[in-house]
PDB file of C-alpha atoms in Angstrom:
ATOM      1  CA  UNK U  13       0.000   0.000   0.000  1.00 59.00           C
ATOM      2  CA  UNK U  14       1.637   3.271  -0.661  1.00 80.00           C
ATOM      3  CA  UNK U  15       1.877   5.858   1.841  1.00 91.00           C
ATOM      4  CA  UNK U  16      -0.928   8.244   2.635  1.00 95.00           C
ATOM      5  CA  UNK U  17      -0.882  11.630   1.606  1.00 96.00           C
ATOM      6  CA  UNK U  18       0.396  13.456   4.790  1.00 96.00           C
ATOM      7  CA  UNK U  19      -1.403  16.950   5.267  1.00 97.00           C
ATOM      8  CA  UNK U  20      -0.773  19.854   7.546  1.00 97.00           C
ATOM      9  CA  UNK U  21      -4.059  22.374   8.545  1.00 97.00           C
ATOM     10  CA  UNK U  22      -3.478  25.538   9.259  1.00 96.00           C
ATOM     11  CA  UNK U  23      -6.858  27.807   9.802  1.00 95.00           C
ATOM     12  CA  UNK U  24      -7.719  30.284  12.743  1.00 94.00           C
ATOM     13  CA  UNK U  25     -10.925  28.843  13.218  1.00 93.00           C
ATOM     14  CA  UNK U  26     -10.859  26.211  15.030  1.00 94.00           C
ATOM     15  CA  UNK U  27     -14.295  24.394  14.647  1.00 94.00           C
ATOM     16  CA  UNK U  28     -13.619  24.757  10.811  1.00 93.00           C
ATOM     17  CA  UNK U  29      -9.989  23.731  11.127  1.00 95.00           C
ATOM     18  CA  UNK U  30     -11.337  20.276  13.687  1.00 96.00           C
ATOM     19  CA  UNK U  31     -14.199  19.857  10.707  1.00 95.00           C
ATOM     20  CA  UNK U  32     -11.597  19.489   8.194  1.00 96.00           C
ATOM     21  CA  UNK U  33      -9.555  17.643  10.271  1.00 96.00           C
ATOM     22  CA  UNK U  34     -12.034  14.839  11.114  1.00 96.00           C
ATOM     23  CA  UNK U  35     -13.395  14.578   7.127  1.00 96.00           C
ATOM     24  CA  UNK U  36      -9.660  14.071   6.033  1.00 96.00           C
ATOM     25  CA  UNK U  37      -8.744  11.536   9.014  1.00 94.00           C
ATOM     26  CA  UNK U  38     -11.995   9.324   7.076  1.00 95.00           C
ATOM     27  CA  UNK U  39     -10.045   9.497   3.722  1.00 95.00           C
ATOM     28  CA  UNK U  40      -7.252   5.931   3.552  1.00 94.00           C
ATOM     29  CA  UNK U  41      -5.214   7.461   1.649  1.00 96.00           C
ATOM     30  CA  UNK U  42      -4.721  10.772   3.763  1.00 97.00           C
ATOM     31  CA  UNK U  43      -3.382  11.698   6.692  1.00 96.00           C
ATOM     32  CA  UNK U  44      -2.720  14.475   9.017  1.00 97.00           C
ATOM     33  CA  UNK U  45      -0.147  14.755  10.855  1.00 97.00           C
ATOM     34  CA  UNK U  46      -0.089  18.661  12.727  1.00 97.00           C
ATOM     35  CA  UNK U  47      -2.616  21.304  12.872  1.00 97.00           C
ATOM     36  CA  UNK U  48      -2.329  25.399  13.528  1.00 96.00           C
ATOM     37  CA  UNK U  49      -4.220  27.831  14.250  1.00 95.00           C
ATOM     38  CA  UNK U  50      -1.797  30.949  12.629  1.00 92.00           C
ATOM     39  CA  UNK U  51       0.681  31.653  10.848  1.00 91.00           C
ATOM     40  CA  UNK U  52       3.495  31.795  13.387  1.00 92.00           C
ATOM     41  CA  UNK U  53       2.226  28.495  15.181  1.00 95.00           C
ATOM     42  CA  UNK U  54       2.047  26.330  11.424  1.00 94.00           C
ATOM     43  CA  UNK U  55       6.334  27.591  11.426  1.00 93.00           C
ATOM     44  CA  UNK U  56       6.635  25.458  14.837  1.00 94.00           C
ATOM     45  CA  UNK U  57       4.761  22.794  14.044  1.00 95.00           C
ATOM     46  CA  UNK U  58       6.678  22.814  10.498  1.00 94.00           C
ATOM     47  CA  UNK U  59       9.463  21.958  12.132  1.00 92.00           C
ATOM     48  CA  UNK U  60       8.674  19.454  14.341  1.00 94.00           C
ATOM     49  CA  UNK U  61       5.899  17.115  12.003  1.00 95.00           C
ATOM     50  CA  UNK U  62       6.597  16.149   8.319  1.00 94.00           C
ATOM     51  CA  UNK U  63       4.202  16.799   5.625  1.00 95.00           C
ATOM     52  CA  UNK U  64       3.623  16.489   1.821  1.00 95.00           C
ATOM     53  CA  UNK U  65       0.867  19.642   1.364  1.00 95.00           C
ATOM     54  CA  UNK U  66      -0.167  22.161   3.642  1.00 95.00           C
ATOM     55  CA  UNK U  67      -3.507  23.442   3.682  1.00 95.00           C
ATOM     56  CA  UNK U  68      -3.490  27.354   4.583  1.00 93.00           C
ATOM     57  CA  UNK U  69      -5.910  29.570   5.397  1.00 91.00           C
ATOM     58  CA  UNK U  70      -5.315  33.096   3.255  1.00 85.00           C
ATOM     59  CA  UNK U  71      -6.784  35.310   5.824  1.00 83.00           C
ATOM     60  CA  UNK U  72      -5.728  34.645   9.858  1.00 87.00           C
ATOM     61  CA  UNK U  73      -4.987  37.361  12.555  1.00 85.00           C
ATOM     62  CA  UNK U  74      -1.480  37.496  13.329  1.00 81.00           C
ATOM     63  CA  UNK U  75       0.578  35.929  10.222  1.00 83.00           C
ATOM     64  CA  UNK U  76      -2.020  35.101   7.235  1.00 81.00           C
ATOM     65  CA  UNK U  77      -1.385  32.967   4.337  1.00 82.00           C
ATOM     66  CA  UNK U  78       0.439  35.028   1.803  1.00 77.00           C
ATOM     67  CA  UNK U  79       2.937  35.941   5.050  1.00 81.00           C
ATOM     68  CA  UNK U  80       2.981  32.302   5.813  1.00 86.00           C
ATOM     69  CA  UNK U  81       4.163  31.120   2.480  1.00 82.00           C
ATOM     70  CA  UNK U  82       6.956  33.646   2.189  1.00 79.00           C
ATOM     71  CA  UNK U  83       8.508  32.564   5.426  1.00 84.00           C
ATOM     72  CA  UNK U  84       8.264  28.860   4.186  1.00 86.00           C
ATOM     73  CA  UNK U  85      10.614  30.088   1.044  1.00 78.00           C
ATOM     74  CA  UNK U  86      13.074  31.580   3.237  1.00 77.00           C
ATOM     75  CA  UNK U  87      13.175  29.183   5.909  1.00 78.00           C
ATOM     76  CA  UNK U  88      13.654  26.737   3.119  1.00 78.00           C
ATOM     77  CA  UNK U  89      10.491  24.273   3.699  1.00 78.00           C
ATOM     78  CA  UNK U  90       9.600  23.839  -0.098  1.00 69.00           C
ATOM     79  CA  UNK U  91       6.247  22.150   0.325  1.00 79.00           C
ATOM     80  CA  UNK U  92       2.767  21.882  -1.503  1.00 88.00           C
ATOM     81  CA  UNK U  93       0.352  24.483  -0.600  1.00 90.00           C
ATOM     82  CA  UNK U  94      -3.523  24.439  -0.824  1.00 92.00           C
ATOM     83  CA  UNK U  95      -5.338  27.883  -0.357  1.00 87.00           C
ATOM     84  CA  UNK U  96      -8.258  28.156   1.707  1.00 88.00           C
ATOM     85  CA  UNK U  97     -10.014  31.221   0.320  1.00 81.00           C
ATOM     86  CA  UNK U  98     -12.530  33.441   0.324  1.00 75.00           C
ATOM     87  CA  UNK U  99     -13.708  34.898  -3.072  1.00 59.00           C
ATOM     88  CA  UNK U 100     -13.423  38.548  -1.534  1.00 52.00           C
ATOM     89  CA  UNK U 101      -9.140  37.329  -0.845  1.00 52.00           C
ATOM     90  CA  UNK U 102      -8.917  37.944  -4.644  1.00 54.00           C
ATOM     91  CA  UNK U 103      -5.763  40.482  -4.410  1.00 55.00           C
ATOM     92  CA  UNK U 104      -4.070  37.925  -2.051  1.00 57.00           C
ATOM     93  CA  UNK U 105      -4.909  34.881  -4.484  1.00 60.00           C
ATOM     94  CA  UNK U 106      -2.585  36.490  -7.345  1.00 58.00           C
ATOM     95  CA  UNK U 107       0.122  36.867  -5.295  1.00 59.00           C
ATOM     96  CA  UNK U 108       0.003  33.140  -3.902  1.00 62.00           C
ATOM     97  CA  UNK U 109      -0.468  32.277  -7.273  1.00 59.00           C
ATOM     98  CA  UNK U 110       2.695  34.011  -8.317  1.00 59.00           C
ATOM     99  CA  UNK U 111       4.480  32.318  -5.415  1.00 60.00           C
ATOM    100  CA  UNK U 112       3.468  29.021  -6.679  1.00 65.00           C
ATOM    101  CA  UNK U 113       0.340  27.775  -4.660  1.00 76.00           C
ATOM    102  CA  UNK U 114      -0.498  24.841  -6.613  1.00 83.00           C
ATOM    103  CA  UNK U 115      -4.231  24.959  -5.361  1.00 84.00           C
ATOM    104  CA  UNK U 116      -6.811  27.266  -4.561  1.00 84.00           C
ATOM    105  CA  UNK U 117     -10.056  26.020  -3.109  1.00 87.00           C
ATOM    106  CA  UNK U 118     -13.199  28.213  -1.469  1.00 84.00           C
ATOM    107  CA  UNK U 119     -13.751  27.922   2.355  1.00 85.00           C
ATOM    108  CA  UNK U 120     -17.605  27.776   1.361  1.00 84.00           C
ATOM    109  CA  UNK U 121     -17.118  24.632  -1.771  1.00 85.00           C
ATOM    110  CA  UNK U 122     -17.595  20.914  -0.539  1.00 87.00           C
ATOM    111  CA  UNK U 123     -14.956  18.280   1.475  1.00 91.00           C
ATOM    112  CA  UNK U 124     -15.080  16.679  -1.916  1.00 91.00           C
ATOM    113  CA  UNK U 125     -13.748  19.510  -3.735  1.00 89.00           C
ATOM    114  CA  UNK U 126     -11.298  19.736  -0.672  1.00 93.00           C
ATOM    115  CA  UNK U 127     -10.175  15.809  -0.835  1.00 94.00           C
ATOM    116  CA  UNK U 128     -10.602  16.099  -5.040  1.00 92.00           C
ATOM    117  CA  UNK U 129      -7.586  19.453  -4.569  1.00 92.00           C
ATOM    118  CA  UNK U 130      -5.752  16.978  -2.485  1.00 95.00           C
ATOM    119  CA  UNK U 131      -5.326  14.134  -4.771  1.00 95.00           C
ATOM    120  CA  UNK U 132      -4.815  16.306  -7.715  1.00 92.00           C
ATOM    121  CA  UNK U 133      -2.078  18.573  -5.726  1.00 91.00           C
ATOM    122  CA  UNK U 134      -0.177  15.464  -4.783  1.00 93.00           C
ATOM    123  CA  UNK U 135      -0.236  13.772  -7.854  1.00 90.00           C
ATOM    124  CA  UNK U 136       1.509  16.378  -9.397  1.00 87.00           C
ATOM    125  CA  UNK U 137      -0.858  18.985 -10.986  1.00 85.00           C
ATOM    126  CA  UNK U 138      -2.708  22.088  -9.951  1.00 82.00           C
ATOM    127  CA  UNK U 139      -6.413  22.547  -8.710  1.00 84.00           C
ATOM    128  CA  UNK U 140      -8.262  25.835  -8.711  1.00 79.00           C
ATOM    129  CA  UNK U 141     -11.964  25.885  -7.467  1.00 76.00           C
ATOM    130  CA  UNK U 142     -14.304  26.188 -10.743  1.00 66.00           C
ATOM    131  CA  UNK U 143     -15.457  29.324  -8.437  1.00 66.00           C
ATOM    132  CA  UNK U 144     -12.751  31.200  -7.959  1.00 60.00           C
ATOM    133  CA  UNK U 145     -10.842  30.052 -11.612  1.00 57.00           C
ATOM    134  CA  UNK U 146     -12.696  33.310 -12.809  1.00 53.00           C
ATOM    135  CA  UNK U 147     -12.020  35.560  -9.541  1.00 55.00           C
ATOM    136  CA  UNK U 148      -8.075  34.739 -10.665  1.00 54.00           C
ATOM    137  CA  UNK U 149      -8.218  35.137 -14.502  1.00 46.00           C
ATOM    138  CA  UNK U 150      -9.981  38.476 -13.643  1.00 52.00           C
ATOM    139  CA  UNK U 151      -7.081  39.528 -11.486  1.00 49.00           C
ATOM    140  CA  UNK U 152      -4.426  38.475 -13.691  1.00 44.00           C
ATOM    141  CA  UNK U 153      -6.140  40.856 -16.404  1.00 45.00           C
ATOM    142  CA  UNK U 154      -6.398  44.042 -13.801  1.00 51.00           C
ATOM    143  CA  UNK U 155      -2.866  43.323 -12.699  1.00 51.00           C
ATOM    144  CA  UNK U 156      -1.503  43.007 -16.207  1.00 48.00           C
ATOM    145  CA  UNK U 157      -3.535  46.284 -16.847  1.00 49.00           C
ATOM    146  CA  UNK U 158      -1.504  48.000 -14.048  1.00 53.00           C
ATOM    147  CA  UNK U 159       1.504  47.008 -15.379  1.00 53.00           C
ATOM    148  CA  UNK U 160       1.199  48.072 -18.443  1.00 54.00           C
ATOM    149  CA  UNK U 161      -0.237  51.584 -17.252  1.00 57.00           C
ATOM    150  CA  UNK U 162       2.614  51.802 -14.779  1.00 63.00           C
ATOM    151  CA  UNK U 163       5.295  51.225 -17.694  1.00 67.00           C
ATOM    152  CA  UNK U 164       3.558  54.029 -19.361  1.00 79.00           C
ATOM    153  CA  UNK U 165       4.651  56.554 -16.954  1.00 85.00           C
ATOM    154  CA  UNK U 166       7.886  58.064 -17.296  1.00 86.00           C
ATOM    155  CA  UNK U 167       9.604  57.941 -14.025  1.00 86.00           C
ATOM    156  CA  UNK U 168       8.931  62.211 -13.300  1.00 90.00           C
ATOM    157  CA  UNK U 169       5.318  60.795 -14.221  1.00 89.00           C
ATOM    158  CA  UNK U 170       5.339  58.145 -11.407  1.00 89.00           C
ATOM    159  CA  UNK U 171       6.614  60.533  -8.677  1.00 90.00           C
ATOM    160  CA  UNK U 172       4.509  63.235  -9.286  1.00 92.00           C
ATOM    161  CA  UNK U 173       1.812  60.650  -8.868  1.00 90.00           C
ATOM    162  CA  UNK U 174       3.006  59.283  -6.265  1.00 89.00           C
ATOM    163  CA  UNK U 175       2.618  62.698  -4.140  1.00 92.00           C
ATOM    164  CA  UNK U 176      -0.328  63.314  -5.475  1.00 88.00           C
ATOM    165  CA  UNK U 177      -1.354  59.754  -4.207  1.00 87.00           C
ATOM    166  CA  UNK U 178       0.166  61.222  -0.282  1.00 87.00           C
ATOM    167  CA  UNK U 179      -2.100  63.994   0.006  1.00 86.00           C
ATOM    168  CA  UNK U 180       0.296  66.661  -1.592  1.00 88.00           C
ATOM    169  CA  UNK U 181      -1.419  69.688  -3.697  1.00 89.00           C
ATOM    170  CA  UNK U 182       0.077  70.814  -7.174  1.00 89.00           C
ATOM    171  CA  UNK U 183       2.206  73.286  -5.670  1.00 92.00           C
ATOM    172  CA  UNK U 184       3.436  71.073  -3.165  1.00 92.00           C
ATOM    173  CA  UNK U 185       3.968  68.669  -5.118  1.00 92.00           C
ATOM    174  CA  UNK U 186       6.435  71.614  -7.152  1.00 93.00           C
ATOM    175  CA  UNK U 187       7.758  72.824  -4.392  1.00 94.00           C
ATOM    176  CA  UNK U 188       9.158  69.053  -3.354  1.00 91.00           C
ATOM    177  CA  UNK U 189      10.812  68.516  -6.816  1.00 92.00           C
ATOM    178  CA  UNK U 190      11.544  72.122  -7.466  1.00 92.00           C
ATOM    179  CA  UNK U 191       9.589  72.133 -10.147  1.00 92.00           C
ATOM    180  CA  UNK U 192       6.897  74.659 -11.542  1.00 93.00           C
ATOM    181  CA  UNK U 193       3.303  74.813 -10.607  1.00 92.00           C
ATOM    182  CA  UNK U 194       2.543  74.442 -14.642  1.00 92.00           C
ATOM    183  CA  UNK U 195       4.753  71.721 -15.353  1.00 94.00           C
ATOM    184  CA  UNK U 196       3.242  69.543 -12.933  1.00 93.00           C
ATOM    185  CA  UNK U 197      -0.010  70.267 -14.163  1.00 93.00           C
ATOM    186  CA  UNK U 198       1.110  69.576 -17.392  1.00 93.00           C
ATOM    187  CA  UNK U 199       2.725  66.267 -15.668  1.00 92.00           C
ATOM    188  CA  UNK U 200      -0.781  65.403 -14.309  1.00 92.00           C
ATOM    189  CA  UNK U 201      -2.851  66.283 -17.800  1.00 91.00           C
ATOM    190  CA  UNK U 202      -0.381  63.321 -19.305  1.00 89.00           C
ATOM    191  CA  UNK U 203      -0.831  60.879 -16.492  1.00 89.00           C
ATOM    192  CA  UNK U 204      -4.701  61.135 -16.511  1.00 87.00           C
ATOM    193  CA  UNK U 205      -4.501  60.789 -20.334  1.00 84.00           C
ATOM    194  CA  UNK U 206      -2.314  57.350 -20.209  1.00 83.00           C
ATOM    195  CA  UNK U 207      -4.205  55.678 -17.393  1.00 82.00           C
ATOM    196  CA  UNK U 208      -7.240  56.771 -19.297  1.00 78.00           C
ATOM    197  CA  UNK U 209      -8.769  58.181 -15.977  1.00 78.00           C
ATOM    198  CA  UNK U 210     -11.073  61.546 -16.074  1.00 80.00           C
ATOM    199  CA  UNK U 211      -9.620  62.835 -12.597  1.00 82.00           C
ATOM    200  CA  UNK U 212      -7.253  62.991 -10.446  1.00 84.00           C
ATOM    201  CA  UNK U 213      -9.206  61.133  -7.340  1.00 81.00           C
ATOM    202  CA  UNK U 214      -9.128  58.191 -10.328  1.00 78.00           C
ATOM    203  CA  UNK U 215      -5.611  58.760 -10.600  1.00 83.00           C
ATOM    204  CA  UNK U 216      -4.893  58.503  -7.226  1.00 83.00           C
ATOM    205  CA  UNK U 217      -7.134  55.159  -6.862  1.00 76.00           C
ATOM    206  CA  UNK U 218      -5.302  53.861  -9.381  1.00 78.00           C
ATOM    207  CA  UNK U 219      -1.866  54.341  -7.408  1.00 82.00           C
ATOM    208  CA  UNK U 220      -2.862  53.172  -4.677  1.00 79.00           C
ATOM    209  CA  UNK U 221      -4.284  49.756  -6.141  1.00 71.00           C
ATOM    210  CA  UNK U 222      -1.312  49.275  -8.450  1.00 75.00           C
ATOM    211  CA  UNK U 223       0.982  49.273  -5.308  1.00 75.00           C
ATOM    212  CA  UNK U 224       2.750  52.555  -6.513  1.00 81.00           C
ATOM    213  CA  UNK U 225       1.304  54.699  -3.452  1.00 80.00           C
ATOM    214  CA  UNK U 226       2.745  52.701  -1.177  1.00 78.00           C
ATOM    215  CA  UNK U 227       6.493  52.402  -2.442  1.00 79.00           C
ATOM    216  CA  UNK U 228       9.295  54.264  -0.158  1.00 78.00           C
ATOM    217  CA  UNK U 229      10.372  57.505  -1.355  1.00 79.00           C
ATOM    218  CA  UNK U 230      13.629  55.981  -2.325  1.00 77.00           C
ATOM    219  CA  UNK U 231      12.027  54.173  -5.555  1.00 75.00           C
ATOM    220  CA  UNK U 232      12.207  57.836  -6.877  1.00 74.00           C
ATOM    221  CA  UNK U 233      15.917  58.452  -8.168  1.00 63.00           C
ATOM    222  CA  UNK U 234      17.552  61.834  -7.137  1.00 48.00           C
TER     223      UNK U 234
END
């Protein structure tokens, strides 16, 4: 007989986290061998049980999923990962996704979906939820759209959106790169014009969703 499937579950709520627990314990050719309730705990228990695919909750108090599964890259513990999500984590999903998750599945879908994302994630191959498949496709598209409106800008562009995005007025915003009050609204005329945004609140929305707004001040050279 070959070896069971050995599973870690890592969720903040712990009747859900026992439910799953108990379903998967019914299952021959799965096993689990730790449980946590956060992020920080599931690194403890990482270290002291062995398992073939963790099964991670994307939003816990503390240290959440996306956290979780950076500190499992640096810390060097290379493992499977099966997100437990919620269709309104959608931001978080892409950037699991990018980190290599190799299965997403909703916290409201079935055990069988759960035990079917098992199988499939240790066999080799990916499983995304049928539910959240176009939640993910939609956020690739919006996050390729940022990109390609955030190559646009030329780098005086960015900053002076940037301030804009921290509360800074035109002049202000002249003032801090010594610049004058019509050439940054000339700067501001061309970055409404290649987001293809009508105002400036838009502009600033935009920023702030495309990650821009919340860069250091060192991004910006000299």
């Amino acid at each position: 007989m070959e070896k069971p499937i050995r599973v870690l579950v890592v969720d903040d709520h712990a009747i859900f986290r026992t439910g799953v627990i108990n379903t998967l314990s019914l299952e021959d050719d799965i096993e689990v061998t730790g449980e946590a309730g956060d992020g920080l705990e599931a690194l403890e228990v990482m270290k002291k049980v062995d398992f073939d695919i963790a099964l991670v909750d994307v939003t816990m108090p503390g240290m959440g999923g996306v956290e979780l599964v950076g500190k499992m890259e640096e810390a060097g513990m290379a493992r499977s990962v099966i997100a437990l999500t919620a269709l309104e984590d959608d931001r978080d999903m892409v950037f699991l996704s990018k980190a290599g998750i190799k299965g997403f599945v909703l916290k409201t879908s079935g055990f069988d979906e759960l035990i079917a994302a098992i199988r499939t994630v240790s066999g080799g191959d990916n499983y995304v939820d049928s539910r959240a498949a176009g939640k993910l496709l939609n956020c690739f598209s919006e996050d390729t759209s940022r990109e390609r409106g955030m190559s646009r800008l030329s780098e005086r562009e960015l900053e002076v959106l940037y301030w804009l995005a921290q509360g800074l007025n035109g002049q202000e915003i002249a003032d801090r790169l010594s610049l004058s009050d019509k050439t940054v609204k000339n700067h501001i005329s061309h970055i409404l014009a290649k987001l293809g945004v009508s105002d400036r609140t838009q502009a600033v929305a935009w920023a702030w969703r495309s990650g821009l707004a919340s860069k250091d001040p060192s991004f910006f050279k000299g």
